[in-house]
Tab-separated table of C-alpha atoms and ligand atoms in Angstrom:
chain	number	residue	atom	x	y	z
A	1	UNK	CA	3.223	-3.585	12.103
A	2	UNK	CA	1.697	-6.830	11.361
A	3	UNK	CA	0.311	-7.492	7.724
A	4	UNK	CA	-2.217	-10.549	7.283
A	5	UNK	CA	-2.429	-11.255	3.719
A	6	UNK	CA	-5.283	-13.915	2.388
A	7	UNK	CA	-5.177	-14.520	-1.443
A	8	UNK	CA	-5.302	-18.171	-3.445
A	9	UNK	CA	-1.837	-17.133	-4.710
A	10	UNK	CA	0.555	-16.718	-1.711
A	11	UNK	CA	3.738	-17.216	-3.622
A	12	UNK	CA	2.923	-13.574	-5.419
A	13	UNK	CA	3.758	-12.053	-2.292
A	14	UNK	CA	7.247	-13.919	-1.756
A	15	UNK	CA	9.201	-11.054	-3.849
A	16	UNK	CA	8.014	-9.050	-0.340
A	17	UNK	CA	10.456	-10.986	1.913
A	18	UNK	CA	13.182	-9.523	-0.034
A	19	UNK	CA	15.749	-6.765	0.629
A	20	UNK	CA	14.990	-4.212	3.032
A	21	UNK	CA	11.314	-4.962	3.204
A	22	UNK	CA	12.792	-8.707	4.240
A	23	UNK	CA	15.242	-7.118	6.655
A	24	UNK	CA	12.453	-5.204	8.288
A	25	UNK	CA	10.642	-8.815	8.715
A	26	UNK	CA	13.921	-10.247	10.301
A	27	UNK	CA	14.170	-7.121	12.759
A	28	UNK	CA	10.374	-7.414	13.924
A	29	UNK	CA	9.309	-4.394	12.860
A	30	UNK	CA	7.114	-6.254	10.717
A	31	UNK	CA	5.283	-9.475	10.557
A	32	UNK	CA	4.264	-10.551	7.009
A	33	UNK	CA	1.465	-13.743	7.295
A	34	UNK	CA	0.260	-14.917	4.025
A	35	UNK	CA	-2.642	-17.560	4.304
A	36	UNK	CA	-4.137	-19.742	1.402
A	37	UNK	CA	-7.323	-18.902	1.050
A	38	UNK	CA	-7.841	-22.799	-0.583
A	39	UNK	CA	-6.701	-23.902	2.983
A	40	UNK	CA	-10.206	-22.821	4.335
A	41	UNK	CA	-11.889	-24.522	1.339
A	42	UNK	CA	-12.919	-27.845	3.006
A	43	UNK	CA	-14.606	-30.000	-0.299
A	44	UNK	CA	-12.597	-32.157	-2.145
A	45	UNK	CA	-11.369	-29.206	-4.827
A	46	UNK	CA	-10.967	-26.384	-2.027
A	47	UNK	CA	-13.486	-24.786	-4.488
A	48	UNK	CA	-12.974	-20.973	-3.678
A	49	UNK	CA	-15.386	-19.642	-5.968
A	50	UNK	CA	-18.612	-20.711	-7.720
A	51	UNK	CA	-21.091	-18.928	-10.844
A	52	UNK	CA	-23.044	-15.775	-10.307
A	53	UNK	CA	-26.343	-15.153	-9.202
A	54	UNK	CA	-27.913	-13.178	-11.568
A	55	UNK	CA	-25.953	-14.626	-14.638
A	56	UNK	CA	-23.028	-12.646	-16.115
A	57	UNK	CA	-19.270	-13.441	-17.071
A	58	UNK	CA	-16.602	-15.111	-14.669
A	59	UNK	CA	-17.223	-16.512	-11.527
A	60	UNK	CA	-17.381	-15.112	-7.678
A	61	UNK	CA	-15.179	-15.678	-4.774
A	62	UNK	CA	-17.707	-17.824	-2.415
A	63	UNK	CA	-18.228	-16.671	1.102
A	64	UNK	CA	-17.455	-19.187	3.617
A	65	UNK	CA	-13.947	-19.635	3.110
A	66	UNK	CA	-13.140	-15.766	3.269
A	67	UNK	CA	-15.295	-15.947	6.481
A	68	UNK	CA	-12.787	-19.048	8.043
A	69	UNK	CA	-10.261	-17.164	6.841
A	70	UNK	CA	-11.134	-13.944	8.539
A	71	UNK	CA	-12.303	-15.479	11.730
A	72	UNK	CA	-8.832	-17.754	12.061
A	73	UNK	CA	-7.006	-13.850	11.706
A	74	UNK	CA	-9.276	-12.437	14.108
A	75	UNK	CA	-9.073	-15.207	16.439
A	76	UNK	CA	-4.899	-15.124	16.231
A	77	UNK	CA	-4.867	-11.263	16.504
A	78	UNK	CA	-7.274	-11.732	19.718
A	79	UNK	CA	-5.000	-13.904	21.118
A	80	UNK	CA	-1.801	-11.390	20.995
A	81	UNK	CA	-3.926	-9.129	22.128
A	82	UNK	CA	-2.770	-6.915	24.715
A	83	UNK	CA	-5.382	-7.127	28.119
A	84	UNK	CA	-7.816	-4.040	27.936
A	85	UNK	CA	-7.005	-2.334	31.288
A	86	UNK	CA	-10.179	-1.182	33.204
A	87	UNK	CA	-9.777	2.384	33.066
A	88	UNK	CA	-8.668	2.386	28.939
A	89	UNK	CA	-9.950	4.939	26.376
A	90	UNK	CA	-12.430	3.634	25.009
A	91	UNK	CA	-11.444	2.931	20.718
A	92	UNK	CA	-12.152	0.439	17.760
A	93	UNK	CA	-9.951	-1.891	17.827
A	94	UNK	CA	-11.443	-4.017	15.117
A	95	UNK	CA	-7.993	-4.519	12.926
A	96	UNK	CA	-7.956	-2.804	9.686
A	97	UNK	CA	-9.885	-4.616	6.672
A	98	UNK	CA	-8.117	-3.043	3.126
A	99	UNK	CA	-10.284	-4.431	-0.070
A	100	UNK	CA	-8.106	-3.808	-3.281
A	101	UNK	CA	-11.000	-2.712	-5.699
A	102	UNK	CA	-11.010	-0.623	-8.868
A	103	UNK	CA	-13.918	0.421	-7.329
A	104	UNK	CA	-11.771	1.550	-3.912
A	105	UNK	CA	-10.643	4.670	-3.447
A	106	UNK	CA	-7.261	5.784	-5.000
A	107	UNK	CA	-4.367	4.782	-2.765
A	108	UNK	CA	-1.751	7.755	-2.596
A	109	UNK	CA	1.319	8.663	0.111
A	110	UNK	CA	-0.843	10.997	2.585
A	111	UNK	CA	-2.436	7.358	2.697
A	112	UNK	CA	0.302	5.821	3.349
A	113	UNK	CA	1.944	7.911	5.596
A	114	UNK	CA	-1.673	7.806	7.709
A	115	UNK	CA	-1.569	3.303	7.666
A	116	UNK	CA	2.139	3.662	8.825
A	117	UNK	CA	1.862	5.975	11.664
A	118	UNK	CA	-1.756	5.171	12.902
A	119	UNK	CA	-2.179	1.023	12.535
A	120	UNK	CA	-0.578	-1.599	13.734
A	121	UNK	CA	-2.640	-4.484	12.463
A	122	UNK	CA	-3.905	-4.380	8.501
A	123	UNK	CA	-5.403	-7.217	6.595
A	124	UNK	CA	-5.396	-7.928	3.068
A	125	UNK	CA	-7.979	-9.407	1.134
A	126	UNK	CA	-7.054	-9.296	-2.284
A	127	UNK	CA	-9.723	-10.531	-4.910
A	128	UNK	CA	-9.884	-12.796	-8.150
A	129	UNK	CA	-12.203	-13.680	-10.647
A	130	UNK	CA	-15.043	-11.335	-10.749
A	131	UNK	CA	-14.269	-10.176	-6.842
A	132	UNK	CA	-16.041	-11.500	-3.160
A	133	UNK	CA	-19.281	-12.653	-2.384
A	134	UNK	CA	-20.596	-9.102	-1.147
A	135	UNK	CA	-21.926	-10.407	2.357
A	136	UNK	CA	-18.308	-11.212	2.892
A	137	UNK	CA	-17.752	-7.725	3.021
A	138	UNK	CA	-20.573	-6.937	4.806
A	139	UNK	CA	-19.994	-9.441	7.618
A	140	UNK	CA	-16.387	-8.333	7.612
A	141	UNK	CA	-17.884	-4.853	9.038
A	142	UNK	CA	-18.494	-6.031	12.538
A	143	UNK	CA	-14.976	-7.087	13.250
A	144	UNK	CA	-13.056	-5.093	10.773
A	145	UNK	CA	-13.086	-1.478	9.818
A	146	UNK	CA	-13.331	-2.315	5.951
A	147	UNK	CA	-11.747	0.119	3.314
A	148	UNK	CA	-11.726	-0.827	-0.051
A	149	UNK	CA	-8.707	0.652	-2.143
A	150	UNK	CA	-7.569	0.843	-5.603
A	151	UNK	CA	-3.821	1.367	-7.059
A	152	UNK	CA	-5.402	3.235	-10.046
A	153	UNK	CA	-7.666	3.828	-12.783
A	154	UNK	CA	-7.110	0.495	-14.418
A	155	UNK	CA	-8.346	-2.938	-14.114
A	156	UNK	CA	-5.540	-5.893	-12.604
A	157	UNK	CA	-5.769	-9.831	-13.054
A	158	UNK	CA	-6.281	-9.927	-8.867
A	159	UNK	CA	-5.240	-7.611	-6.086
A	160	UNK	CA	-2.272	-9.261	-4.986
A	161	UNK	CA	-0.154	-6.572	-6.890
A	162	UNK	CA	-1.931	-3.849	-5.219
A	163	UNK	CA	-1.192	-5.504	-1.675
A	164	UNK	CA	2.684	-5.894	-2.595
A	165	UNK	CA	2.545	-1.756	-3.705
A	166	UNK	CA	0.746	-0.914	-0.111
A	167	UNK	CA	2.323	-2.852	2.130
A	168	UNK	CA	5.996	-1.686	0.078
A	169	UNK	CA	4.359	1.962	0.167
A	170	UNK	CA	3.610	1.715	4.070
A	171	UNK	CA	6.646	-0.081	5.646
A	172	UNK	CA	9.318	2.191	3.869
A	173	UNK	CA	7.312	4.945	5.733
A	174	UNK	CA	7.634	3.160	9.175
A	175	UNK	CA	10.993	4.668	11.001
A	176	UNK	CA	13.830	2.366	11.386
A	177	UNK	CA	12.467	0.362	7.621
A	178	UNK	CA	14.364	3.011	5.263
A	179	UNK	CA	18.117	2.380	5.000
A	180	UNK	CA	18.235	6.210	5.108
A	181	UNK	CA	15.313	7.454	6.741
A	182	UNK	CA	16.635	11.011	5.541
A	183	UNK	CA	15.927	9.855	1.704
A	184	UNK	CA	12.157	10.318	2.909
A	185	UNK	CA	12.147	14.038	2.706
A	186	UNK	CA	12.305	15.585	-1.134
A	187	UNK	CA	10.707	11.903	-2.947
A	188	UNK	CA	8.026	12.135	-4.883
A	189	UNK	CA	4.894	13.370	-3.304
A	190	UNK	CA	6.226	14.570	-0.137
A	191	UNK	CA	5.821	18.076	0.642
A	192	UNK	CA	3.039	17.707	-2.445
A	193	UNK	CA	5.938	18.189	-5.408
A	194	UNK	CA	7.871	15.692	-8.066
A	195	UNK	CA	10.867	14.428	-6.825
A	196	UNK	CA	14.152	16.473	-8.737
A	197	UNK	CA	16.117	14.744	-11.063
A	198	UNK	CA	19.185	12.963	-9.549
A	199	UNK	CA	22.792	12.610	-11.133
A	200	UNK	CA	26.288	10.334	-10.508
A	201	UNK	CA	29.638	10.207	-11.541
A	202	UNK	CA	30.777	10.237	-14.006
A	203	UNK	CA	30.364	14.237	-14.859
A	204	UNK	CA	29.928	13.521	-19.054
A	205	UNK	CA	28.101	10.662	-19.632
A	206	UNK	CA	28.002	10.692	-23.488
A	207	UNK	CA	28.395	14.349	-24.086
A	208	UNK	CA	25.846	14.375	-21.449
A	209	UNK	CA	27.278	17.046	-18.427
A	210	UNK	CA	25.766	17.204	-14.981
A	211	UNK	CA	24.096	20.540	-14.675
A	212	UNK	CA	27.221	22.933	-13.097
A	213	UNK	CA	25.461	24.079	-10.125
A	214	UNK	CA	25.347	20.634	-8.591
A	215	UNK	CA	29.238	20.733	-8.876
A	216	UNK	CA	29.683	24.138	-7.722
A	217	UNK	CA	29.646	23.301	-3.781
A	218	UNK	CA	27.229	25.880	-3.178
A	219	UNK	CA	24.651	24.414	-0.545
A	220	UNK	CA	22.211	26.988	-1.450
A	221	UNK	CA	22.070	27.030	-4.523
A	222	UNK	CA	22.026	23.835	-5.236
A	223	UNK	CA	18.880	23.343	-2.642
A	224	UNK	CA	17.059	26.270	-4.506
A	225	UNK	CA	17.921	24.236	-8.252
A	226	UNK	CA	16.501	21.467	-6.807
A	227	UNK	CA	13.057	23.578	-5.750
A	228	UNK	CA	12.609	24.883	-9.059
A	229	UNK	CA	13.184	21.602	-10.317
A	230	UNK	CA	10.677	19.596	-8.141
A	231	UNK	CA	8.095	23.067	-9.009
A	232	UNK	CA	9.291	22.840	-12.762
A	233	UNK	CA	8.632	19.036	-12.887
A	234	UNK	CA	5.567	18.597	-11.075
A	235	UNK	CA	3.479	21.889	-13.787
A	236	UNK	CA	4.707	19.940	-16.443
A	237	UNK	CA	3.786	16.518	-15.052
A	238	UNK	CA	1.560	16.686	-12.795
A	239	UNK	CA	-0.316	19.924	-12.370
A	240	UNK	CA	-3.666	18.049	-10.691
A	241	UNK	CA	-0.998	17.938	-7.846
A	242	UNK	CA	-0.846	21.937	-7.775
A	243	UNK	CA	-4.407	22.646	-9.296
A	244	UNK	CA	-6.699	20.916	-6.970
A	245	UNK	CA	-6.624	18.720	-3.682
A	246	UNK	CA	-7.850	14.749	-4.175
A	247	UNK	CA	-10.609	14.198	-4.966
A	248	UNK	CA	-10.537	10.972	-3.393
A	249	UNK	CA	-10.343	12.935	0.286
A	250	UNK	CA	-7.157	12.042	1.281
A	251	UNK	CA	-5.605	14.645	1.944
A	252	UNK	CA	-1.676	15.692	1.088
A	253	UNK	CA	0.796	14.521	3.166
A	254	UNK	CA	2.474	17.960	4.363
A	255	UNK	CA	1.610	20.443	1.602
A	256	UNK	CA	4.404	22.436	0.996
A	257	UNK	CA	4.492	24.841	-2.197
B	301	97T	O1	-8.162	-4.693	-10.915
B	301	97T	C1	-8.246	-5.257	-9.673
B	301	97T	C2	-8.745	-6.566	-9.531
B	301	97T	C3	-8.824	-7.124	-8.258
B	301	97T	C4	-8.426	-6.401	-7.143
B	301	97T	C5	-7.912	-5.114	-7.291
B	301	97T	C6	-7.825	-4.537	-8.557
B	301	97T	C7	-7.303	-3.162	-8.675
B	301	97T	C8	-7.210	-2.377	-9.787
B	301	97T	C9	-6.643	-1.175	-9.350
B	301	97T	N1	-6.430	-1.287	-8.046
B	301	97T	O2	-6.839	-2.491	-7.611
């Protein structure tokens, strides 16, 4: 998978060459380019964004350096690009475009799980100030299949955060990025339940006991405590997960009540 982040703050994205998202860089499963978007700014101030029309608060992300920026990605990706065999299936290979927005649609794992099994090229255009020139985006639809996604119901300083969660969210998914790949199975949201609490030694932890069953060596019923658990957890903290499917269309990941 190859990730092409552009964003005036590249050093936000360093903590993402750490650990096993880092070792996953080392191993080429992943490449992780970060481009300053002030580098395609060409006046004296690599001004990157400029007063509304219309009048209102803040300032706008001008066009023409997003477009150098996206047309230096294109270009590169063009250039690794495999040769297009005569008799090919016919598909859009226009990489993927993702717009953090709190106007996107919500992000959640059946997302992810799609990104990390069905692209192999995503680009990140993370916004400041009061967001892109809107003919950026626009443009952007002729070479890029443009999606514009948001981490949540809340409003962020830029979208650089929202670029660290996806690209974390998408490359654990990726087999061969997970330490344990078998860890994937009862988290959080897969199989559409909570994740079960977990416990370690030592057994009392401030007149705190491990529930028995876990130390009773029975394989069964320990799998069926954790069940109720993740059913238990996910009524009492989630019950939109049980009540009704997303409304933001993407659907569960492997529904499994
Ligand atoms: O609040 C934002 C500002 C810029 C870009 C993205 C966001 C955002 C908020 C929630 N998800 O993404």
């Amino acid at each position: 998978m190859r990730y092409d982040v552009v964003t005036i703050f590249p050093e936000y994205l360093e903590p993402l060459r750490l650990s096993l998202l880092g070792k996953a860089q080392e191993s080429g499963l992943v490449q992780l380019n970060l481009h300053n978007l002030r580098d395609f700014a060409f006046d004296r101030h690599k001004t990157v964004d400029d007063t509304p029309y219309g009048g209102g608060a803040g300032m706008v992300m001008k066009a023409e350096p997003w477009g150098l920026a996206l047309d230096s990605i294109l270009n590169s990706a063009l250039s690794n690009q495999p040769a297009v065999t005569a008799d090919a299936e016919p598909h859009d290979a226009r990489p993927l475009l993702i717009v953090p927005s709190p106007a996107g649609k919500v992000f959640n794992q059946a997302k992810a799980y799609e990104l990390a099994e069905q692209e192999h090229h995503i680009v990140f255009a993370p916004a400041r100030y009061e967001g892109i020139d809107e003919r950026v985006l626009n443009w952007a639809e002729d070479h890029f299949r443009v999606m514009p996604v948001s981490l949540g119901d809340y409003v962020l300083y830029g979208g650089e955060v929202a670029v660290m969660a996806m690209i974390e969210a998408v490359t654990r998914l990726i087999p061969g990025a997970m330490g344990n790949p078998e860890s994937l199975d009862e988290e959080s949201h897969t199989g559409g339940l909570l994740e079960y609490p977990v416990y370690t030694k030592p057994s009392v932890w401030r007149e705190r006991e491990v529930p028995a069953v876990l130390l009773s060596g029975n394989h069964a019923a320990i799998a069926r405590w954790r069940r109720d658990q993740q059913i238990e957890r996910t009524f009492a903290r989630r019950f939109d997960m049980i009540e009704t499917y997303p409304e933001d269309g993407w659907d569960k990941k492997d529904r499994k009540l």
